[in-house]
């Protein structure tokens, strides 16, 4: 009787080990990706609480150019409508636009300690670090400046 009990307990251990291995194997084929939990419209800043993690098969998203980590999306601006439960394409987000086309902005020109400030109308929208064209309202000439964090356009002589 003891040998039968030992064999049953050994079989039980094998079944448990196999089922744990199958679970681990299945989990190795699954990953989590961030997806919207509500509709996010173009121009909206993506903030905490707007995303949730969704389990997907790794092979179903292999090679897809999508965001795989929430940290890469938070603080970005949606370029197009993002649908709840759908993966977020890499090109569906961008750094927030600081300067907007058609609004007024301050242009700062710096060269050898000289600083000139002018009001311009950006002809393009841009995020921090991007180069945008703008029209000088006093002269009508086009200038090119780099968008700064404070919303100004910087032109440095050289």
Steps between C-alpha positions, in 0.01 A plus 500: 500500500787737585660446158169588329477818712860588412433445129186717518683780678784476245248518214331796670833681526572435132156633399550811714847556356371461145208734557734760655732461202210540258392815681854639486523405133169673424604809695823523302287542188291782651596861567326813615479822299348835585170581329257791547211437737305790350493686169802732475459775241768672289674769703418338836790451740524138611496483879487232768157344525442519124681170437462144617711188448364237261630144470578394144683216332855602419473355150189709426695823546842384379641749255221752560626857553305558823576641843581216738557701819275754668797722591564568132147639453427701813538874442479462122232653280268290284538570128181313414203342677604209722233232551451316832652151504708551184882512494653846460716539190839667543405769249168575675669709771746788509660740739249771595489798266626812676475741208188494285463623146310827465547614861743766619836406643810676622818465292833551676811567290834465680849575371815607687311626807241686289138396547212614278142404576223513240142381468449242226223284360607135477429351158536149646416335830786348694611317813803580714821477299333509158590761241203699370449783253336821615408835348637817658197725546706822475690420180295222340817293459514130579731383775587158636524428871530211741206447737592547867322360806354841584334527156750744350691451176876533532728616220871512572737681271822350417 
